[in-house]
C-alpha cells in the first residue's frame, strides 16, 4: 500500500543549526506527556532525537523512530545511548506495547493520518496515552500563500505541492475517536514563531518547504524566494525579526481498554 507523503528529504545539519526552535518549542507538549521513570515511550517522527533524549532523561525507556535516514544518523551521533531507528509511521509495528506515544512537529508530514493513528493505537497498551503537537488548521497560511502566489507568478502551477495535513481539533479528535481513543484534552493555539536571522524565511523554505520547489529551476527559485520575502515583509517582519505564523494543535488521548 502506498501513502501520500512528501519527498521527506531532510538536511539534518541545517535542521539542527537553523531550525532548532522546532524541537525547543516541543518542550511545551513534553510537559503534557510527563514521562515517568520506567515507562516505555515511543517518539514518533523523532527527527534528530532531541526530545527523545529528554524523555530518556526523565528515566523512561525512550524509543525514537523516523522515516529519514539522515535525521536518524545525526540523532545517533548526538545520542549514541538512545534507541533510534529508521521506520515508517504508516507501517511500524511492535510486539512490546508502549505506555505512551509522543510526537512533536511530525504528524502534519503524514497526510494519511488515519493510518498513522492506527499505528499509534496498535503500539499502545490499553489505557496508554497519545500526546502530540503538530500543525493545526491554518498553520503557516501566510508563508504558504506567499509561496504559492510567487510560484504562480513564475508560471508554475501551485496545485498539489503542499505536503501538509493541518486538521482542525474537531477533525483530528473524530479521527482518533473512530480508532478507539478517548480524547481527554485538545487545544488549537496561535504560536507566532521567530525564525533565526535575516535568512529566516529562506532557511524555512529550504528545509521545510522544498516540496513546493521540486521542479523549479535554480534561477526561478532565487527569484521566487525574493518575491516571497518582499510579499511577507510588511506582514511578518517585526522589529528586525521574521516571525512565522505558526498555529499548533495539541492533543492528549487515551487508548480505551478493550
Ligand atoms: C519537523 S521534523 C520534527 C522532528 C522532531 N520530532 C523534533 O521535534 O525536532 C518532522 C519529522 O517527521 C519525520 N517523518 C515524516 N514522515 C514520516 C513517516 N511517515 N514516518 C516517520 N517519520 C516521518 C521526518 O523525517 C522528520 O524528521
PDB file of C-alpha atoms and ligand atoms in Angstrom:
ATOM      1  CA  UNK A   1       0.000   0.000   0.000  1.00  0.00           C
ATOM      2  CA  UNK A   2       1.339   3.440  -0.817  1.00  0.00           C
ATOM      3  CA  UNK A   3       0.659   6.515   1.255  1.00  0.00           C
ATOM      4  CA  UNK A   4       0.619  10.080   0.078  1.00  0.00           C
ATOM      5  CA  UNK A   5       3.692  11.654   1.578  1.00  0.00           C
ATOM      6  CA  UNK A   6       6.171  14.404   0.930  1.00  0.00           C
ATOM      7  CA  UNK A   7       9.539  13.564  -0.589  1.00  0.00           C
ATOM      8  CA  UNK A   8      10.753  13.671   3.040  1.00  0.00           C
ATOM      9  CA  UNK A   9      14.230  14.936   2.216  1.00  0.00           C
ATOM     10  CA  UNK A  10      15.814  16.386   5.367  1.00  0.00           C
ATOM     11  CA  UNK A  11      19.012  18.390   5.776  1.00  0.00           C
ATOM     12  CA  UNK A  12      19.658  17.184   9.318  1.00  0.00           C
ATOM     13  CA  UNK A  13      22.565  19.527   9.904  1.00  0.00           C
ATOM     14  CA  UNK A  14      20.724  22.673   8.799  1.00  0.00           C
ATOM     15  CA  UNK A  15      17.674  21.490  10.722  1.00  0.00           C
ATOM     16  CA  UNK A  16      19.670  21.341  13.958  1.00  0.00           C
ATOM     17  CA  UNK A  17      21.521  24.615  13.394  1.00  0.00           C
ATOM     18  CA  UNK A  18      18.907  26.888  11.873  1.00  0.00           C
ATOM     19  CA  UNK A  19      15.560  25.348  12.802  1.00  0.00           C
ATOM     20  CA  UNK A  20      16.398  24.108  16.280  1.00  0.00           C
ATOM     21  CA  UNK A  21      13.374  26.076  17.545  1.00  0.00           C
ATOM     22  CA  UNK A  22      11.184  23.189  16.322  1.00  0.00           C
ATOM     23  CA  UNK A  23      12.375  20.772  18.986  1.00  0.00           C
ATOM     24  CA  UNK A  24      12.985  23.531  21.570  1.00  0.00           C
ATOM     25  CA  UNK A  25       9.340  24.568  21.310  1.00  0.00           C
ATOM     26  CA  UNK A  26       8.418  20.920  21.802  1.00  0.00           C
ATOM     27  CA  UNK A  27       9.128  21.378  25.497  1.00  0.00           C
ATOM     28  CA  UNK A  28       5.542  22.590  25.958  1.00  0.00           C
ATOM     29  CA  UNK A  29       3.982  19.371  24.743  1.00  0.00           C
ATOM     30  CA  UNK A  30       6.660  17.362  26.575  1.00  0.00           C
ATOM     31  CA  UNK A  31       5.426  18.833  29.830  1.00  0.00           C
ATOM     32  CA  UNK A  32       1.976  17.434  28.978  1.00  0.00           C
ATOM     33  CA  UNK A  33       3.477  13.996  28.393  1.00  0.00           C
ATOM     34  CA  UNK A  34       5.010  13.931  31.878  1.00  0.00           C
ATOM     35  CA  UNK A  35       7.241  10.927  31.213  1.00  0.00           C
ATOM     36  CA  UNK A  36       7.671   8.702  34.249  1.00  0.00           C
ATOM     37  CA  UNK A  37      10.666   6.586  35.200  1.00  0.00           C
ATOM     38  CA  UNK A  38      10.422   3.094  33.762  1.00  0.00           C
ATOM     39  CA  UNK A  39       7.686   3.853  31.235  1.00  0.00           C
ATOM     40  CA  UNK A  40       8.159   2.705  27.635  1.00  0.00           C
ATOM     41  CA  UNK A  41       7.602   5.714  25.402  1.00  0.00           C
ATOM     42  CA  UNK A  42       7.661   5.906  21.601  1.00  0.00           C
ATOM     43  CA  UNK A  43       8.695   9.204  19.972  1.00  0.00           C
ATOM     44  CA  UNK A  44       7.022   9.118  16.541  1.00  0.00           C
ATOM     45  CA  UNK A  45       8.871  11.187  13.924  1.00  0.00           C
ATOM     46  CA  UNK A  46      11.690  11.833  16.379  1.00  0.00           C
ATOM     47  CA  UNK A  47      13.930  13.726  13.925  1.00  0.00           C
ATOM     48  CA  UNK A  48      17.421  14.129  15.362  1.00  0.00           C
ATOM     49  CA  UNK A  49      16.307  12.875  18.767  1.00  0.00           C
ATOM     50  CA  UNK A  50      16.469  15.976  20.999  1.00  0.00           C
ATOM     51  CA  UNK A  51      13.074  15.322  22.594  1.00  0.00           C
ATOM     52  CA  UNK A  52      13.627  11.540  22.693  1.00  0.00           C
ATOM     53  CA  UNK A  53      16.708  12.353  24.779  1.00  0.00           C
ATOM     54  CA  UNK A  54      14.641  14.494  27.145  1.00  0.00           C
ATOM     55  CA  UNK A  55      12.140  11.651  27.556  1.00  0.00           C
ATOM     56  CA  UNK A  56      15.004   9.275  28.345  1.00  0.00           C
ATOM     57  CA  UNK A  57      16.481  11.804  30.775  1.00  0.00           C
ATOM     58  CA  UNK A  58      13.238  11.575  32.772  1.00  0.00           C
ATOM     59  CA  UNK A  59      14.021   7.897  33.333  1.00  0.00           C
ATOM     60  CA  UNK A  60      11.678   6.471  30.712  1.00  0.00           C
ATOM     61  CA  UNK A  61      12.687   3.825  28.185  1.00  0.00           C
ATOM     62  CA  UNK A  62      12.567   6.003  25.090  1.00  0.00           C
ATOM     63  CA  UNK A  63      12.371   4.646  21.555  1.00  0.00           C
ATOM     64  CA  UNK A  64      12.589   7.045  18.617  1.00  0.00           C
ATOM     65  CA  UNK A  65      11.522   6.282  15.056  1.00  0.00           C
ATOM     66  CA  UNK A  66      11.760   8.439  11.957  1.00  0.00           C
ATOM     67  CA  UNK A  67      11.469   7.898   8.212  1.00  0.00           C
ATOM     68  CA  UNK A  68      14.568   9.944   7.405  1.00  0.00           C
ATOM     69  CA  UNK A  69      17.894   8.079   7.493  1.00  0.00           C
ATOM     70  CA  UNK A  70      19.702  11.455   7.611  1.00  0.00           C
ATOM     71  CA  UNK A  71      17.821  12.557  10.727  1.00  0.00           C
ATOM     72  CA  UNK A  72      18.340   9.206  12.472  1.00  0.00           C
ATOM     73  CA  UNK A  73      22.029   9.134  11.593  1.00  0.00           C
ATOM     74  CA  UNK A  74      22.510  12.574  13.114  1.00  0.00           C
ATOM     75  CA  UNK A  75      20.416  11.623  16.149  1.00  0.00           C
ATOM     76  CA  UNK A  76      22.553   8.527  16.736  1.00  0.00           C
ATOM     77  CA  UNK A  77      25.740  10.565  16.542  1.00  0.00           C
ATOM     78  CA  UNK A  78      24.424  13.019  19.144  1.00  0.00           C
ATOM     79  CA  UNK A  79      22.815  10.404  21.384  1.00  0.00           C
ATOM     80  CA  UNK A  80      24.589   7.046  20.911  1.00  0.00           C
ATOM     81  CA  UNK A  81      22.836   5.667  24.019  1.00  0.00           C
ATOM     82  CA  UNK A  82      19.361   6.108  22.517  1.00  0.00           C
ATOM     83  CA  UNK A  83      17.277   3.543  20.613  1.00  0.00           C
ATOM     84  CA  UNK A  84      16.690   5.450  17.353  1.00  0.00           C
ATOM     85  CA  UNK A  85      15.775   3.724  14.105  1.00  0.00           C
ATOM     86  CA  UNK A  86      14.555   4.397  10.584  1.00  0.00           C
ATOM     87  CA  UNK A  87      10.917   3.346  10.450  1.00  0.00           C
ATOM     88  CA  UNK A  88       7.810   4.494   8.615  1.00  0.00           C
ATOM     89  CA  UNK A  89       4.964   5.551  10.913  1.00  0.00           C
ATOM     90  CA  UNK A  90       2.475   4.189   8.376  1.00  0.00           C
ATOM     91  CA  UNK A  91       3.714   0.641   8.760  1.00  0.00           C
ATOM     92  CA  UNK A  92       5.618   0.497  12.086  1.00  0.00           C
ATOM     93  CA  UNK A  93       4.520  -2.346  14.370  1.00  0.00           C
ATOM     94  CA  UNK A  94       5.893  -3.581  17.700  1.00  0.00           C
ATOM     95  CA  UNK A  95       5.500  -6.702  19.825  1.00  0.00           C
ATOM     96  CA  UNK A  96       6.184  -4.722  23.022  1.00  0.00           C
ATOM     97  CA  UNK A  97       3.378  -2.229  23.659  1.00  0.00           C
ATOM     98  CA  UNK A  98       4.202   1.278  24.853  1.00  0.00           C
ATOM     99  CA  UNK A  99       2.816   3.163  27.844  1.00  0.00           C
ATOM    100  CA  UNK A 100       2.774   6.337  25.763  1.00  0.00           C
ATOM    101  CA  UNK A 101       3.283   7.554  22.213  1.00  0.00           C
ATOM    102  CA  UNK A 102       4.647  11.078  21.845  1.00  0.00           C
ATOM    103  CA  UNK A 103       5.048  13.189  18.724  1.00  0.00           C
ATOM    104  CA  UNK A 104       6.228  16.748  18.103  1.00  0.00           C
ATOM    105  CA  UNK A 105       6.036  18.633  14.809  1.00  0.00           C
ATOM    106  CA  UNK A 106       5.847  15.427  12.776  1.00  0.00           C
ATOM    107  CA  UNK A 107       2.232  14.325  12.264  1.00  0.00           C
ATOM    108  CA  UNK A 108       1.433  17.053   9.723  1.00  0.00           C
ATOM    109  CA  UNK A 109       4.026  15.456   7.425  1.00  0.00           C
ATOM    110  CA  UNK A 110       1.921  12.276   7.297  1.00  0.00           C
ATOM    111  CA  UNK A 111      -1.164  13.057   5.264  1.00  0.00           C
ATOM    112  CA  UNK A 112      -2.705   9.625   5.674  1.00  0.00           C
ATOM    113  CA  UNK A 113      -3.487  10.468   9.296  1.00  0.00           C
ATOM    114  CA  UNK A 114      -5.926   7.598   9.816  1.00  0.00           C
ATOM    115  CA  UNK A 115      -3.257   5.014   9.043  1.00  0.00           C
ATOM    116  CA  UNK A 116      -0.821   6.711  11.432  1.00  0.00           C
ATOM    117  CA  UNK A 117      -3.492   6.802  14.157  1.00  0.00           C
ATOM    118  CA  UNK A 118      -3.932   3.053  13.588  1.00  0.00           C
ATOM    119  CA  UNK A 119      -0.179   2.587  14.137  1.00  0.00           C
ATOM    120  CA  UNK A 120      -0.401   4.584  17.371  1.00  0.00           C
ATOM    121  CA  UNK A 121      -3.391   2.568  18.609  1.00  0.00           C
ATOM    122  CA  UNK A 122      -1.609  -0.730  17.881  1.00  0.00           C
ATOM    123  CA  UNK A 123       1.603   0.470  19.558  1.00  0.00           C
ATOM    124  CA  UNK A 124      -0.111   1.410  22.842  1.00  0.00           C
ATOM    125  CA  UNK A 125      -1.166  -0.815  25.692  1.00  0.00           C
ATOM    126  CA  UNK A 126      -4.844  -0.435  26.667  1.00  0.00           C
ATOM    127  CA  UNK A 127      -5.028   2.716  28.791  1.00  0.00           C
ATOM    128  CA  UNK A 128      -1.824   4.052  27.234  1.00  0.00           C
ATOM    129  CA  UNK A 129      -1.680   7.726  26.229  1.00  0.00           C
ATOM    130  CA  UNK A 130      -1.028   9.564  22.985  1.00  0.00           C
ATOM    131  CA  UNK A 131       0.366  13.075  23.417  1.00  0.00           C
ATOM    132  CA  UNK A 132       1.128  15.097  20.312  1.00  0.00           C
ATOM    133  CA  UNK A 133       1.648  18.550  18.892  1.00  0.00           C
ATOM    134  CA  UNK A 134       1.668  19.401  15.197  1.00  0.00           C
ATOM    135  CA  UNK A 135       0.443  21.968  12.695  1.00  0.00           C
ATOM    136  CA  UNK A 136      -3.213  22.868  13.092  1.00  0.00           C
ATOM    137  CA  UNK A 137      -5.713  24.188  10.553  1.00  0.00           C
ATOM    138  CA  UNK A 138      -4.416  27.452   9.048  1.00  0.00           C
ATOM    139  CA  UNK A 139      -0.821  26.821  10.139  1.00  0.00           C
ATOM    140  CA  UNK A 140       1.698  28.931   8.164  1.00  0.00           C
ATOM    141  CA  UNK A 141      -1.088  30.279   5.951  1.00  0.00           C
ATOM    142  CA  UNK A 142       0.843  33.479   5.186  1.00  0.00           C
ATOM    143  CA  UNK A 143       4.021  31.573   4.258  1.00  0.00           C
ATOM    144  CA  UNK A 144       2.127  29.088   2.094  1.00  0.00           C
ATOM    145  CA  UNK A 145       0.011  31.800   0.450  1.00  0.00           C
ATOM    146  CA  UNK A 146       3.072  33.878  -0.460  1.00  0.00           C
ATOM    147  CA  UNK A 147       4.921  30.816  -1.765  1.00  0.00           C
ATOM    148  CA  UNK A 148       2.012  29.672  -3.926  1.00  0.00           C
ATOM    149  CA  UNK A 149       1.463  33.185  -5.294  1.00  0.00           C
ATOM    150  CA  UNK A 150       5.160  33.542  -6.173  1.00  0.00           C
ATOM    151  CA  UNK A 151       5.186  30.119  -7.876  1.00  0.00           C
ATOM    152  CA  UNK A 152       2.131  31.078  -9.945  1.00  0.00           C
ATOM    153  CA  UNK A 153       3.735  34.408 -10.877  1.00  0.00           C
ATOM    154  CA  UNK A 154       6.686  32.434 -12.279  1.00  0.00           C
ATOM    155  CA  UNK A 155       4.474  30.138 -14.359  1.00  0.00           C
ATOM    156  CA  UNK A 156       4.379  27.145 -12.002  1.00  0.00           C
ATOM    157  CA  UNK A 157       1.017  25.629 -11.055  1.00  0.00           C
ATOM    158  CA  UNK A 158       0.978  25.719  -7.224  1.00  0.00           C
ATOM    159  CA  UNK A 159      -1.686  22.967  -7.020  1.00  0.00           C
ATOM    160  CA  UNK A 160      -0.651  19.671  -5.485  1.00  0.00           C
ATOM    161  CA  UNK A 161       2.621  20.890  -3.964  1.00  0.00           C
ATOM    162  CA  UNK A 162       1.557  21.467  -0.361  1.00  0.00           C
ATOM    163  CA  UNK A 163       2.788  18.370   1.535  1.00  0.00           C
ATOM    164  CA  UNK A 164       0.991  19.020   4.827  1.00  0.00           C
ATOM    165  CA  UNK A 165      -2.055  17.886   6.751  1.00  0.00           C
ATOM    166  CA  UNK A 166      -3.276  20.634   9.088  1.00  0.00           C
ATOM    167  CA  UNK A 167      -6.568  19.472  10.655  1.00  0.00           C
ATOM    168  CA  UNK A 168      -8.953  21.258  12.979  1.00  0.00           C
ATOM    169  CA  UNK A 169      -9.352  19.964  16.527  1.00  0.00           C
ATOM    170  CA  UNK A 170     -12.756  18.559  15.535  1.00  0.00           C
ATOM    171  CA  UNK A 171     -11.418  16.636  12.541  1.00  0.00           C
ATOM    172  CA  UNK A 172      -8.482  15.147  14.405  1.00  0.00           C
ATOM    173  CA  UNK A 173     -10.414  14.298  17.582  1.00  0.00           C
ATOM    174  CA  UNK A 174     -13.044  12.490  15.471  1.00  0.00           C
ATOM    175  CA  UNK A 175     -10.333  10.593  13.621  1.00  0.00           C
ATOM    176  CA  UNK A 176      -8.870   9.384  16.938  1.00  0.00           C
ATOM    177  CA  UNK A 177     -12.277   8.525  18.402  1.00  0.00           C
ATOM    178  CA  UNK A 178     -13.032   6.383  15.358  1.00  0.00           C
ATOM    179  CA  UNK A 179      -9.920   4.348  16.209  1.00  0.00           C
ATOM    180  CA  UNK A 180     -10.682   3.627  19.826  1.00  0.00           C
ATOM    181  CA  UNK A 181      -9.214   6.673  21.548  1.00  0.00           C
ATOM    182  CA  UNK A 182     -10.821   8.819  24.217  1.00  0.00           C
ATOM    183  CA  UNK A 183      -9.725  12.413  23.663  1.00  0.00           C
ATOM    184  CA  UNK A 184      -9.015  13.891  27.087  1.00  0.00           C
ATOM    185  CA  UNK A 185      -7.804  17.312  26.028  1.00  0.00           C
ATOM    186  CA  UNK A 186      -7.199  19.250  22.822  1.00  0.00           C
ATOM    187  CA  UNK A 187      -6.127  22.772  22.015  1.00  0.00           C
ATOM    188  CA  UNK A 188      -5.534  24.857  18.891  1.00  0.00           C
ATOM    189  CA  UNK A 189      -3.232  27.796  19.506  1.00  0.00           C
ATOM    190  CA  UNK A 190      -1.625  30.584  17.530  1.00  0.00           C
ATOM    191  CA  UNK A 191       2.074  30.454  18.210  1.00  0.00           C
ATOM    192  CA  UNK A 192       3.935  33.195  16.313  1.00  0.00           C
ATOM    193  CA  UNK A 193       7.380  31.669  15.892  1.00  0.00           C
ATOM    194  CA  UNK A 194      10.570  33.730  15.431  1.00  0.00           C
ATOM    195  CA  UNK A 195      12.799  32.459  12.607  1.00  0.00           C
ATOM    196  CA  UNK A 196      16.556  32.785  13.062  1.00  0.00           C
ATOM    197  CA  UNK A 197      18.334  35.725  11.428  1.00  0.00           C
ATOM    198  CA  UNK A 198      17.825  37.693   8.213  1.00  0.00           C
ATOM    199  CA  UNK A 199      17.698  34.457   6.217  1.00  0.00           C
ATOM    200  CA  UNK A 200      14.937  33.011   8.419  1.00  0.00           C
ATOM    201  CA  UNK A 201      12.308  32.742   5.678  1.00  0.00           C
ATOM    202  CA  UNK A 202      14.820  31.354   3.160  1.00  0.00           C
ATOM    203  CA  UNK A 203      16.048  28.741   5.641  1.00  0.00           C
ATOM    204  CA  UNK A 204      12.463  27.785   6.403  1.00  0.00           C
ATOM    205  CA  UNK A 205      11.727  27.413   2.671  1.00  0.00           C
ATOM    206  CA  UNK A 206      14.936  25.413   2.135  1.00  0.00           C
ATOM    207  CA  UNK A 207      14.485  22.903   4.938  1.00  0.00           C
ATOM    208  CA  UNK A 208      10.734  22.655   5.453  1.00  0.00           C
ATOM    209  CA  UNK A 209       9.129  23.675   2.152  1.00  0.00           C
ATOM    210  CA  UNK A 210      11.287  22.045  -0.514  1.00  0.00           C
ATOM    211  CA  UNK A 211       8.280  20.018  -1.749  1.00  0.00           C
ATOM    212  CA  UNK A 212       6.992  23.225  -3.329  1.00  0.00           C
ATOM    213  CA  UNK A 213      10.152  23.533  -5.457  1.00  0.00           C
ATOM    214  CA  UNK A 214      10.904  20.027  -6.786  1.00  0.00           C
ATOM    215  CA  UNK A 215      10.665  21.102 -10.476  1.00  0.00           C
ATOM    216  CA  UNK A 216      11.748  24.728 -10.087  1.00  0.00           C
ATOM    217  CA  UNK A 217      14.981  25.882 -11.753  1.00  0.00           C
ATOM    218  CA  UNK A 218      17.657  27.489  -9.572  1.00  0.00           C
ATOM    219  CA  UNK A 219      17.255  30.998 -11.073  1.00  0.00           C
ATOM    220  CA  UNK A 220      13.462  30.815 -10.717  1.00  0.00           C
ATOM    221  CA  UNK A 221      13.844  29.600  -7.150  1.00  0.00           C
ATOM    222  CA  UNK A 222      16.065  32.554  -6.249  1.00  0.00           C
ATOM    223  CA  UNK A 223      13.528  34.933  -7.771  1.00  0.00           C
ATOM    224  CA  UNK A 224      10.597  33.199  -6.023  1.00  0.00           C
ATOM    225  CA  UNK A 225      12.379  33.365  -2.634  1.00  0.00           C
ATOM    226  CA  UNK A 226      12.907  37.092  -3.165  1.00  0.00           C
ATOM    227  CA  UNK A 227       9.251  37.584  -4.086  1.00  0.00           C
ATOM    228  CA  UNK A 228       8.118  35.615  -1.020  1.00  0.00           C
ATOM    229  CA  UNK A 229      10.271  37.785   1.256  1.00  0.00           C
ATOM    230  CA  UNK A 230       9.085  41.013  -0.371  1.00  0.00           C
ATOM    231  CA  UNK A 231       5.461  39.934  -0.058  1.00  0.00           C
ATOM    232  CA  UNK A 232       5.764  38.798   3.563  1.00  0.00           C
ATOM    233  CA  UNK A 233       7.955  41.598   4.900  1.00  0.00           C
ATOM    234  CA  UNK A 234       5.104  44.026   5.745  1.00  0.00           C
ATOM    235  CA  UNK A 235       3.144  41.252   7.487  1.00  0.00           C
ATOM    236  CA  UNK A 236       5.631  39.076   9.364  1.00  0.00           C
ATOM    237  CA  UNK A 237       8.909  41.023   9.651  1.00  0.00           C
ATOM    238  CA  UNK A 238       8.564  42.641  13.044  1.00  0.00           C
ATOM    239  CA  UNK A 239      11.268  44.807  14.657  1.00  0.00           C
ATOM    240  CA  UNK A 240      14.056  43.262  12.577  1.00  0.00           C
ATOM    241  CA  UNK A 241      12.809  39.697  13.108  1.00  0.00           C
ATOM    242  CA  UNK A 242      10.922  37.248  10.866  1.00  0.00           C
ATOM    243  CA  UNK A 243       8.007  35.749  12.785  1.00  0.00           C
ATOM    244  CA  UNK A 244       6.275  32.764  11.165  1.00  0.00           C
ATOM    245  CA  UNK A 245       2.507  32.408  11.527  1.00  0.00           C
ATOM    246  CA  UNK A 246       2.501  29.036  13.257  1.00  0.00           C
ATOM    247  CA  UNK A 247      -0.730  27.574  14.560  1.00  0.00           C
ATOM    248  CA  UNK A 248      -0.458  24.361  16.544  1.00  0.00           C
ATOM    249  CA  UNK A 249      -2.804  21.571  17.514  1.00  0.00           C
ATOM    250  CA  UNK A 250      -2.080  19.850  20.822  1.00  0.00           C
ATOM    251  CA  UNK A 251      -3.881  16.713  21.819  1.00  0.00           C
ATOM    252  CA  UNK A 252      -3.868  14.159  24.642  1.00  0.00           C
ATOM    253  CA  UNK A 253      -5.842  10.957  24.126  1.00  0.00           C
ATOM    254  CA  UNK A 254      -6.034   7.592  25.819  1.00  0.00           C
ATOM    255  CA  UNK A 255      -6.439   4.218  24.147  1.00  0.00           C
ATOM    256  CA  UNK A 256      -9.653   2.799  25.522  1.00  0.00           C
ATOM    257  CA  UNK A 257      -9.161  -0.526  27.276  1.00  0.00           C
ATOM    258  CA  UNK A 258     -10.694  -3.444  25.305  1.00  0.00           C
TER     259      UNK A 258
HETATM  260  C1  LIG B   1       9.919  18.814  11.661  1.00  0.00           C
HETATM  261  S1  LIG B   1      10.613  17.229  11.957  1.00  0.00           S
HETATM  262  C2  LIG B   1      10.298  17.045  13.716  1.00  0.00           C
HETATM  263  C3  LIG B   1      11.326  16.183  14.377  1.00  0.00           C
HETATM  264  C4  LIG B   1      11.280  16.116  15.913  1.00  0.00           C
HETATM  265  N1  LIG B   1      10.061  15.485  16.396  1.00  0.00           N
HETATM  266  C5  LIG B   1      11.501  17.459  16.561  1.00  0.00           C
HETATM  267  O1  LIG B   1      10.680  17.879  17.374  1.00  0.00           O
HETATM  268  O2  LIG B   1      12.535  18.094  16.255  1.00  0.00           O
HETATM  269  C6  LIG B   1       9.435  16.090  11.240  1.00  0.00           C
HETATM  270  C7  LIG B   1       9.949  14.662  11.166  1.00  0.00           C
HETATM  271  O3  LIG B   1       8.896  13.784  10.742  1.00  0.00           O
HETATM  272  C8  LIG B   1       9.507  12.722  10.036  1.00  0.00           C
HETATM  273  N2  LIG B   1       8.530  11.969   9.239  1.00  0.00           N
HETATM  274  C9  LIG B   1       7.830  12.400   8.165  1.00  0.00           C
HETATM  275  N3  LIG B   1       7.077  11.414   7.671  1.00  0.00           N
HETATM  276  C10 LIG B   1       7.299  10.317   8.446  1.00  0.00           C
HETATM  277  C11 LIG B   1       6.803   8.967   8.452  1.00  0.00           C
HETATM  278  N4  LIG B   1       5.935   8.542   7.532  1.00  0.00           N
HETATM  279  N5  LIG B   1       7.248   8.126   9.419  1.00  0.00           N
HETATM  280  C12 LIG B   1       8.137   8.548  10.355  1.00  0.00           C
HETATM  281  N6  LIG B   1       8.633   9.795  10.391  1.00  0.00           N
HETATM  282  C13 LIG B   1       8.221  10.669   9.453  1.00  0.00           C
HETATM  283  C14 LIG B   1      10.542  13.423   9.193  1.00  0.00           C
HETATM  284  O4  LIG B   1      11.527  12.543   8.686  1.00  0.00           O
HETATM  285  C15 LIG B   1      11.091  14.469  10.166  1.00  0.00           C
HETATM  286  O5  LIG B   1      12.241  14.028  10.836  1.00  0.00           O
END
